mmCIF file of C-alpha atoms in Angstrom:
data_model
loop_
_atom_site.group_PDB
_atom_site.id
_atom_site.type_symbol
_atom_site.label_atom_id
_atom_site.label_comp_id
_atom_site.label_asym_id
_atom_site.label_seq_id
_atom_site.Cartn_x
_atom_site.Cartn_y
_atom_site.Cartn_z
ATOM 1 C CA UNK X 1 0.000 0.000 0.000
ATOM 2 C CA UNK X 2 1.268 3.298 -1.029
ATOM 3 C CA UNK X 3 0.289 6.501 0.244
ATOM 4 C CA UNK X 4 0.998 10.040 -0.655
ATOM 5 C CA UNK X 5 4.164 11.030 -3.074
ATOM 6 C CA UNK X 6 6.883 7.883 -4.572
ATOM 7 C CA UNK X 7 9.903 8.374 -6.375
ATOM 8 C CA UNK X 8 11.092 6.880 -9.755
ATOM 9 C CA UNK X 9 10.241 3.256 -9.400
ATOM 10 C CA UNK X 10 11.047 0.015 -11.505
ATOM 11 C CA UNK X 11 9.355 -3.079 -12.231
ATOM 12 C CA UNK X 12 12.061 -5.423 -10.518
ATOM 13 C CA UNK X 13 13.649 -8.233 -13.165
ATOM 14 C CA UNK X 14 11.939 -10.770 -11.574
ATOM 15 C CA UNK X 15 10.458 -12.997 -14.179
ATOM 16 C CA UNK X 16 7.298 -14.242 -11.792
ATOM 17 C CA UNK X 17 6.332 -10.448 -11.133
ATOM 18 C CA UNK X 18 2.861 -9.711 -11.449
ATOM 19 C CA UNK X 19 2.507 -6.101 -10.402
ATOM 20 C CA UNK X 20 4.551 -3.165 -8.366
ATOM 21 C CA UNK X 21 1.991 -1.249 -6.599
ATOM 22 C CA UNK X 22 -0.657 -2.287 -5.097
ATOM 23 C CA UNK X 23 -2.446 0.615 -4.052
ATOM 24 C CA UNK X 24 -5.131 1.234 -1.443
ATOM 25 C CA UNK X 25 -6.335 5.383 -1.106
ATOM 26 C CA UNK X 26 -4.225 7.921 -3.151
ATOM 27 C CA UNK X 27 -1.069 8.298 -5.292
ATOM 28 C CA UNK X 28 0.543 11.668 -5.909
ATOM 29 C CA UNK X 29 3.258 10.721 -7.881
ATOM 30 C CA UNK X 30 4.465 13.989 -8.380
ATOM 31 C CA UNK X 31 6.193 13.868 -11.731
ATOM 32 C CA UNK X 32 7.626 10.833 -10.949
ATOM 33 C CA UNK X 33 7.793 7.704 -13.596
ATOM 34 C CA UNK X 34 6.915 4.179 -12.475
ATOM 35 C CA UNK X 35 8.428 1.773 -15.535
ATOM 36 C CA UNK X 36 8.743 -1.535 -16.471
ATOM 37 C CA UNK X 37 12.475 -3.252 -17.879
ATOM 38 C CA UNK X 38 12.753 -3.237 -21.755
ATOM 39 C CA UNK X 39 13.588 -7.130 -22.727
ATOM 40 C CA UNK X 40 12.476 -8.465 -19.523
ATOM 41 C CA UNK X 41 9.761 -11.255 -19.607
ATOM 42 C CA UNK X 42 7.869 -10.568 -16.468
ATOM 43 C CA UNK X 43 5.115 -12.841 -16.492
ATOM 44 C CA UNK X 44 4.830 -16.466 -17.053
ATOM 45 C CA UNK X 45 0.774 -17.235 -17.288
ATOM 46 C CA UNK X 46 -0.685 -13.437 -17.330
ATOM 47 C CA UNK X 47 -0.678 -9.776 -17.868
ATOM 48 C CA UNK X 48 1.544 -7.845 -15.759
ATOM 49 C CA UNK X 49 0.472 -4.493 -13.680
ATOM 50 C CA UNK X 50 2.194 -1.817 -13.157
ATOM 51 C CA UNK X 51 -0.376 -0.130 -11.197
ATOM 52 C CA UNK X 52 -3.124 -2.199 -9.248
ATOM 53 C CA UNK X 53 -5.482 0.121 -7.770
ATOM 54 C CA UNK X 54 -8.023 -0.622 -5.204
ATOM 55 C CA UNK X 55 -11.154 1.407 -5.632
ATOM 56 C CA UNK X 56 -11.999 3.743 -4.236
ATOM 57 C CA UNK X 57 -8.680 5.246 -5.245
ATOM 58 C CA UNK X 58 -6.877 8.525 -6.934
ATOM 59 C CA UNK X 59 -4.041 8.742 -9.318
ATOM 60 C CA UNK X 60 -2.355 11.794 -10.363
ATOM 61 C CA UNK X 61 0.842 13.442 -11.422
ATOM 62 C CA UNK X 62 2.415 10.682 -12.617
ATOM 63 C CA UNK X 63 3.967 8.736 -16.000
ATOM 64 C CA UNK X 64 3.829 4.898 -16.074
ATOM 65 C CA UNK X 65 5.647 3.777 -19.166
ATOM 66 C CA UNK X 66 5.422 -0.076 -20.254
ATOM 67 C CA UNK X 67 8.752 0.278 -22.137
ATOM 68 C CA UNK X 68 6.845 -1.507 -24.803
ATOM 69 C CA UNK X 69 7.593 -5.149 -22.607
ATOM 70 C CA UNK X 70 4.882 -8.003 -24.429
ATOM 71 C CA UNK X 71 5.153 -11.517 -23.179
ATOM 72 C CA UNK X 72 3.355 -13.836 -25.893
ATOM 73 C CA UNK X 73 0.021 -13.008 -26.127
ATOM 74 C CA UNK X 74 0.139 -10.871 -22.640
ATOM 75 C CA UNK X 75 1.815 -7.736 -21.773
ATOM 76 C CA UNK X 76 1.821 -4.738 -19.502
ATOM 77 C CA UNK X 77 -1.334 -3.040 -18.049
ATOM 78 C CA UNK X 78 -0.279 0.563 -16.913
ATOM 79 C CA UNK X 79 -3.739 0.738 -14.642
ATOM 80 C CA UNK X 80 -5.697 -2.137 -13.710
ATOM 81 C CA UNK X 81 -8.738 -1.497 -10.921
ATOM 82 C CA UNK X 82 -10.620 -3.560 -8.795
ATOM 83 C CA UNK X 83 -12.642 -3.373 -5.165
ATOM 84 C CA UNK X 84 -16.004 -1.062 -5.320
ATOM 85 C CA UNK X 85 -15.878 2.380 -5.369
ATOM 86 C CA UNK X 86 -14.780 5.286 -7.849
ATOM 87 C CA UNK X 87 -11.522 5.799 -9.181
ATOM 88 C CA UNK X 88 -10.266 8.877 -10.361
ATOM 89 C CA UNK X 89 -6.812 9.590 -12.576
ATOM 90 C CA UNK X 90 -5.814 12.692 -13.326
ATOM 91 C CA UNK X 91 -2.849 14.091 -15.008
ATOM 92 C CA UNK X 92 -1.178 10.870 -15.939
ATOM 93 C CA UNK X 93 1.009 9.844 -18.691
ATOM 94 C CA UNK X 94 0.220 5.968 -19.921
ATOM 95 C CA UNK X 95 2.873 4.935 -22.292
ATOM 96 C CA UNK X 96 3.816 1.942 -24.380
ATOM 97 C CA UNK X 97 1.647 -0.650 -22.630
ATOM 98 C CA UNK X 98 -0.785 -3.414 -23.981
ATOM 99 C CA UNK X 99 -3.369 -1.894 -21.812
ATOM 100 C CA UNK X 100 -3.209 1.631 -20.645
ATOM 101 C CA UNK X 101 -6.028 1.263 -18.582
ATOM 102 C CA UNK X 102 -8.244 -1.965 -17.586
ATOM 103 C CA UNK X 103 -11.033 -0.454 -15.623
ATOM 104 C CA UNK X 104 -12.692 -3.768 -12.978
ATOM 105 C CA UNK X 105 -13.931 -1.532 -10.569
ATOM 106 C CA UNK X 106 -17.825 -1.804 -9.352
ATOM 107 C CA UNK X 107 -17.921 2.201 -9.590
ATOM 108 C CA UNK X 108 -16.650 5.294 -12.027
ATOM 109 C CA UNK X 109 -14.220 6.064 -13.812
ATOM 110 C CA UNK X 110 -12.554 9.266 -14.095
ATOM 111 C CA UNK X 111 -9.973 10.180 -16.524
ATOM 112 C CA UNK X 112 -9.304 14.297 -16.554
ATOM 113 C CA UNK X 113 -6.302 15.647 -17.964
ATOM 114 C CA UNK X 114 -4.139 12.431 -18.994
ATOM 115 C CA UNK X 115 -1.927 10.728 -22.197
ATOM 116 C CA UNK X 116 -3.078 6.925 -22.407
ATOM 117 C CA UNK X 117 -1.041 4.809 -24.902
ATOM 118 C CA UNK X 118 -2.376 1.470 -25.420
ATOM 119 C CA UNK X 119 -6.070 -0.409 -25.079
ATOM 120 C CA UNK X 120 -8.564 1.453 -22.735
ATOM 121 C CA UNK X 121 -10.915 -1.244 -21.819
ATOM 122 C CA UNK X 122 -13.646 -0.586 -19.276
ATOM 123 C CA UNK X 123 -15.896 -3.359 -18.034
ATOM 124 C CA UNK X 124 -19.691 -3.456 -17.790
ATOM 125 C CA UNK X 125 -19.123 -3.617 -13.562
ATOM 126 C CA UNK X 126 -18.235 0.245 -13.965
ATOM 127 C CA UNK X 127 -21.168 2.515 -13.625
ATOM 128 C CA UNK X 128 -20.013 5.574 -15.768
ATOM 129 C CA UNK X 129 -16.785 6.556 -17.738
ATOM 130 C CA UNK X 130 -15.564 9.841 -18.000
ATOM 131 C CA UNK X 131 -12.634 11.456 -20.147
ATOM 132 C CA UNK X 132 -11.989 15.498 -20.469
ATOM 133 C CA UNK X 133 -8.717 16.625 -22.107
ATOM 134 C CA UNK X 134 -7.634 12.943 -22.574
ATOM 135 C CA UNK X 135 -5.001 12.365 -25.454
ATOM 136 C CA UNK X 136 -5.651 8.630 -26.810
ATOM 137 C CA UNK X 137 -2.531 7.716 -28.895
ATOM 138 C CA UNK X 138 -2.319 4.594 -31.127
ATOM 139 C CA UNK X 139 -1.383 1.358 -29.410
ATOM 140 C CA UNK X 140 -1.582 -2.418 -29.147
ATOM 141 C CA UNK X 141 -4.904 -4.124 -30.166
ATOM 142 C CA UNK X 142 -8.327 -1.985 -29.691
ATOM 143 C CA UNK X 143 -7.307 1.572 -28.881
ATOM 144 C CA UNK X 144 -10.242 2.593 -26.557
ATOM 145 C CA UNK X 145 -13.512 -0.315 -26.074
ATOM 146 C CA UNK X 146 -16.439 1.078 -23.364
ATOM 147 C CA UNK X 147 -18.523 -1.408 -22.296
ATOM 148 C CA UNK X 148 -20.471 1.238 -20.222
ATOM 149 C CA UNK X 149 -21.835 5.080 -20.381
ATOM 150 C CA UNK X 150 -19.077 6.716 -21.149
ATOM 151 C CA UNK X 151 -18.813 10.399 -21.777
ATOM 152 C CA UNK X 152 -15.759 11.767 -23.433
ATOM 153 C CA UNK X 153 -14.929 15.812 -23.109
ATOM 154 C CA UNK X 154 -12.604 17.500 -25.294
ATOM 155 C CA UNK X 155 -10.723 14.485 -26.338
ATOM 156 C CA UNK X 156 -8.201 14.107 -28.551
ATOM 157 C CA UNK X 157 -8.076 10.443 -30.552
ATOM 158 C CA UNK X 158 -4.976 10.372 -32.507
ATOM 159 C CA UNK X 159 -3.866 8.924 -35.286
ATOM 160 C CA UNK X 160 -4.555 5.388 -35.686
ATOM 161 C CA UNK X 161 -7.194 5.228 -32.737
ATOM 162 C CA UNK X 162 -9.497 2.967 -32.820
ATOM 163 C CA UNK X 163 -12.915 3.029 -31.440
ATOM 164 C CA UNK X 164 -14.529 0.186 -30.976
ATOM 165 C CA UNK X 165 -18.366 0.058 -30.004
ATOM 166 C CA UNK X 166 -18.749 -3.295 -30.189
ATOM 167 C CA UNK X 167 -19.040 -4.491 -26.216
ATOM 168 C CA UNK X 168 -20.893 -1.320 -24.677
ATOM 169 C CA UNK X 169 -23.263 -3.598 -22.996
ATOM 170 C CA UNK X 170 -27.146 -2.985 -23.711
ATOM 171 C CA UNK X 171 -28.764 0.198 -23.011
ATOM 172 C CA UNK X 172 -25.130 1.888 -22.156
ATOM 173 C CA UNK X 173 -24.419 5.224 -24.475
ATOM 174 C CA UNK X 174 -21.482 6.906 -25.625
ATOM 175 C CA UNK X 175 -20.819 10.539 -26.152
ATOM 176 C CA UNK X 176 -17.949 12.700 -27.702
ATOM 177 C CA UNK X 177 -18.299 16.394 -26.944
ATOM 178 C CA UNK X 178 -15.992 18.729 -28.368
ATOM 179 C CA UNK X 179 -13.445 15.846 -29.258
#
């Protein structure tokens, strides 16, 4: 469990690692980077995590770069939530990860002022979704797949984004405001 400000943190080269942070509450990381080890395999059966976050939980101020690290068919997930509860993520870099976000949370999701790099999948367990002054760049697999409501502010989908509609679960809507 981490709470308040970390410094520049690692992925150790241990080839059984799962995740680095666990995280319970809130993470400031203060410009600080956490990163995974270009050419190390770090999981044997599964996708690692940099970030596991508990909800309810807050992320901010922070860059989590997968270094691009792909294991077979897995890979890195920069954010991966669980518990019940909103999480919130504010101005954070995602970069160079399989999944820049896997939202498993029973609660919403807040994105506000972030980079994400890689899939954004968000499952039907999360209530709402919400991204203002998000920057989706082009990644691995689907670039950004709701399952739920999901309203996107003054979004930026680069390049190469996809958007994939194809889970939001029935009834859920999508909508792009000023992107």
């Amino acid at each position: 469990v981490i709470e308040g400000a970390v410094e520049d943190l690692t992925l150790m080269a241990d080839a059984k690692a799962t995740e680095t942070v666990n995280l319970t509450g809130s993470l400031d990381g203060a410009g600080h980077t956490i990163s995974a080890v270009a050419g190390v395999d770090y999981v044997i059966n599964s996708t690692a995590r940099l970030i596991e976050a508990t909800a309810p939980a807050t992320i901010s101020n922070l860059v989590i770069d997968g270094k691009g690290v792909y294991t077979d068919k897995y890979g890195i997930r920069g954010i991966y939530t669980i518990g019940t509860g909103d999480v919130k993520i504010e101005n954070v870099k995602i970069l160079n990860c399989t999944y820049a976000i896997n939202a498993c949370h029973t609660g919403d999701l807040v994105v506000v002022n972030s980079t994400l790099q890689g899939w954004n999948s968000y499952a039907g367990s999360v209530a709402n979704s919400r991204f203002e002054n998000v920057k989706f760049i082009d990644g691995e697999f689907h670039n950004f797949r709701p399952y739920n409501n999901t309203v996107c502010k003054n979004c930026d989908f680069g390049a190469g984004v996809v958007i994939d509609l194809s889970c939001l679960v029935d009834g859920a809507t999508i909508t792009f405001d000023q992107c």
